[in-house]
Amino acid sequence: MAPRNRDDNFMDVDSDSDISLLGDVERRGKGKGKGKAADKRKKDKGKAKAKEQAYTWEASYTRSWDTVQEDEAGSLQGAVEDLMARGRRRRLLAPAAAIRRTIIRHLVLLLDLSAAMMDRDMRPTRFDLMLQYAREFVVEWFDQNPLGQIGVVGMRAGIGERIGEMSGNPQDVLKCLSDRTRLEPTGEPSLQNAIEMARSSMSHLPTHSSREILIIFGSLTTCDPGNIHDTLDACVKNKIRISVVALAAEMKISRDLCDKTGGQFGVAMNEGHFKDILFELVPPPAQRAVARAGGPGANPAADLMMMGFPTRLPDSSPPSLCACHSDMKTEGFLCPRCMAKVCDVPTDCDICGLMIVSSPHLARSYHHLFPVKPYETVTSMEGESETTPACHACARIFSTSASTAAASEGISLWGRYRCPDCHNDFCTECDVFVHDVIHCCPGCGK
Amino acid sequence: MEKASHLSVIIDLSPTQWHLSAQTSNQYPLSIETFLSQLLAFLNAHIASKHENSLVIFGALPGKSVLLYSSTELLSDDVPSLDANSYLPFKLVDSAVVQRIMNEFDAIGELEEEPPCALVGAVTKALCYINRITHPSSTTAGVAEDPSIVHDPRILILSVSPDLSSSYIPIMNAIFSAQKLALTIDVCKVYGPDTVFLQQAAHLTNGSYIYLERRDALLQYLIMSFLSPTSIRKILAVPKQDKIDFRAACFCHKNIVDIGFVCSVCLSSTHYLLLSCDLAVFCQPLPVCSTCRLATLVP
Ligand SMILES: [Zn+2]
Ligand SMILES: [Zn+2]
Ligand SMILES: [Zn+2]
Ligand SMILES: [Zn+2]
Ligand SMILES: [Zn+2]
Ligand SMILES: [Zn+2]
């Protein structure tokens, strides 16, 4: 749990990576590189970025203060509000109906550890940047997918290498990503070998969980022992979703891997964009309509699992043996069905086989199911008989006059946003905080 | 040198529960008047321990939650008349809190049925308030709120009502937000049965959950356990809590359950109905998952 990290993430509306968000879609569309491998990267990036900068190392730093415009009064308020409004708009575009998502996720992180990762086109090197982002990704991923598990496989010297076993504990995964010297890149990558290894480690999983492979790929070649299309077919058959984040350029085979398995494909333009497309893969993917073919009830993937919610013993309780390791311990969790003591949750009870989860683990996933309705923008104060003087949540006093900033869609000149259910007014910050973090309207209380 | 700390207090003001609490049939009856006078002494101690300490008080009333006092905003213009024996900051808190609680109680009047207390609303407001003072936005730049002075924010919940199982999900969401803001939630259970959700809240945010056994010693509990900022608590060995119940509330009947059926698609808990050992008959509370309507329950 990295609290700082999380809230940086929702508060960083003013970082430069966010500014580029609106351009991304269009750029990625153009990013389908054509031509030979050698100059592919050049072309791809040349097309993607605006004409004046061909390579990310040629570009100067994007200075966030350059992209912010002061208004006539010399104030930055308008610019800041504009950024907030973009965030709001993005949220409003999201569909209101609850989408069916997979919450028990299993992901194998496939890291390219070939010599191509030592390229310095991303600072400091692709390899270091990949490790840093992968660690941030893991923290964020577990935060949003608490019942999920991640395994790590590396590709180097022509083989797939198991770096970390499937684990539900973020600390385990972070530990295997932290040892830089153990992961030193070398040789050629082999997509086929690595995917086969990832596939075999997920073959035993139950049907109700999702299986995903996320490949971070920096090379433009792959040396495979057999036909990689056979591997691809096997993945389709096993319902494994493959997503690729390419650091160099698009390869036909990586695009095919994603398209055929329903994953996402992206070519990273620069450091910020790399992070953006990687973090797009954090929220649980909405399941596609395919599963609905048989109608409700006929869906084999939807069944009910029995789960037990344990009681945690305090550190001061008398020591006893745990069922999982036979160690003498004071603290532990009691299985609600057989009262056996286990060391850690979530787990399967060693005695009765009941799946034991702590209920907060489950609850962390709920906000995907019950999102807060978007607040309405208060555009006019006319006809308001009595108005509250302060934000209903944080008691910040509203300004009594309209802001002078140019009116734009999704922004209230009075800084007021109203809940459609309880009709209370909230300030801009609380609006963002309620929808991004709390997931519960302070006025309605649900 | 200890930095200034922020304390948000949430008072559960359920008239029914306070009435029950004051009954002389209890071993240690505690009326709301005694409670308030002891609480105000505690709050004064918080203000007095450091000049920059900030304080916000929210009340959870039946069906709504209100801001009772905030050290950054003066809610009412009428400054209480100051007599020679009172210290102004104390007087401001005391009169504002008592006055507003009395007003709210008067406004409740005679209702046939008392709606449950809006504890969730009060907690989320406290979170928004802390978010506001810890992340001052550029839009309010110039207001005398220096982010560096807000340190170690805490929420103290003084609870008298039992768990409200419909508030399970919002309370959980509030806990996760509290973790993200790196704040501590302390719970003092003044009256009534242990609440499972608040136990989890305190546990998951590294706070203390304390069940008041000797209710006549409220002030002592408050000062011993909740006055010190979290940074000092490691040294003080503040009492934490006993067993923690990790039970969840089912979605269908809002019962608190320890074994539940969880829909693999949406993970909403469905109540485990063990009315008989003949599971095939009785363990069928719903034909389809009530939340996503996709899963079928086939025992
Ligand atoms: Zn053990
Ligand atoms: Zn068991
Ligand atoms: Zn607000
Ligand atoms: Zn509302
Ligand atoms: Zn469901
Ligand atoms: Zn139920």
PDB file of N, CA, C and O and ligand atoms in Angstrom, chain B residues 263 265-266 268 289 291-292 295, ligand 5:
ATOM      1  N   CYS B 263     -20.487 -13.921  -5.699  1.00  0.00           N
ATOM      2  CA  CYS B 263     -20.653 -14.070  -7.138  1.00  0.00           C
ATOM      3  C   CYS B 263     -19.297 -13.870  -7.787  1.00  0.00           C
ATOM      4  O   CYS B 263     -18.646 -12.861  -7.557  1.00  0.00           O
ATOM      5  N   VAL B 265     -18.557 -13.149 -10.640  1.00  0.00           N
ATOM      6  CA  VAL B 265     -18.507 -12.080 -11.615  1.00  0.00           C
ATOM      7  C   VAL B 265     -18.427 -10.730 -10.928  1.00  0.00           C
ATOM      8  O   VAL B 265     -17.606  -9.902 -11.240  1.00  0.00           O
ATOM      9  N   CYS B 266     -19.282 -10.507  -9.971  1.00  0.00           N
ATOM     10  CA  CYS B 266     -19.293  -9.168  -9.390  1.00  0.00           C
ATOM     11  C   CYS B 266     -18.828  -9.168  -7.951  1.00  0.00           C
ATOM     12  O   CYS B 266     -18.674  -8.126  -7.352  1.00  0.00           O
ATOM     13  N   SER B 268     -20.222  -9.717  -5.244  1.00  0.00           N
ATOM     14  CA  SER B 268     -21.101  -9.218  -4.185  1.00  0.00           C
ATOM     15  C   SER B 268     -21.440 -10.391  -3.273  1.00  0.00           C
ATOM     16  O   SER B 268     -21.695 -11.483  -3.742  1.00  0.00           O
ATOM     17  N   CYS B 289     -27.828 -13.681  -9.274  1.00  0.00           N
ATOM     18  CA  CYS B 289     -27.098 -12.716  -8.465  1.00  0.00           C
ATOM     19  C   CYS B 289     -27.845 -11.394  -8.487  1.00  0.00           C
ATOM     20  O   CYS B 289     -28.205 -10.884  -9.538  1.00  0.00           O
ATOM     21  N   THR B 291     -26.937  -8.480  -7.896  1.00  0.00           N
ATOM     22  CA  THR B 291     -26.238  -7.281  -8.322  1.00  0.00           C
ATOM     23  C   THR B 291     -26.003  -7.242  -9.819  1.00  0.00           C
ATOM     24  O   THR B 291     -26.325  -6.272 -10.489  1.00  0.00           O
ATOM     25  N   CYS B 292     -25.464  -8.318 -10.367  1.00  0.00           N
ATOM     26  CA  CYS B 292     -25.153  -8.255 -11.789  1.00  0.00           C
ATOM     27  C   CYS B 292     -26.191  -8.986 -12.632  1.00  0.00           C
ATOM     28  O   CYS B 292     -26.226  -8.837 -13.832  1.00  0.00           O
ATOM     29  N   ALA B 295     -25.095 -14.187 -12.785  1.00  0.00           N
ATOM     30  CA  ALA B 295     -24.767 -15.487 -12.222  1.00  0.00           C
ATOM     31  C   ALA B 295     -26.016 -16.187 -11.733  1.00  0.00           C
ATOM     32  O   ALA B 295     -26.940 -15.562 -11.237  1.00  0.00           O
TER      33      ALA B 295
HETATM   34 ZN    ZN C   5     -22.920 -10.955  -9.736  1.00  0.00          ZN
END
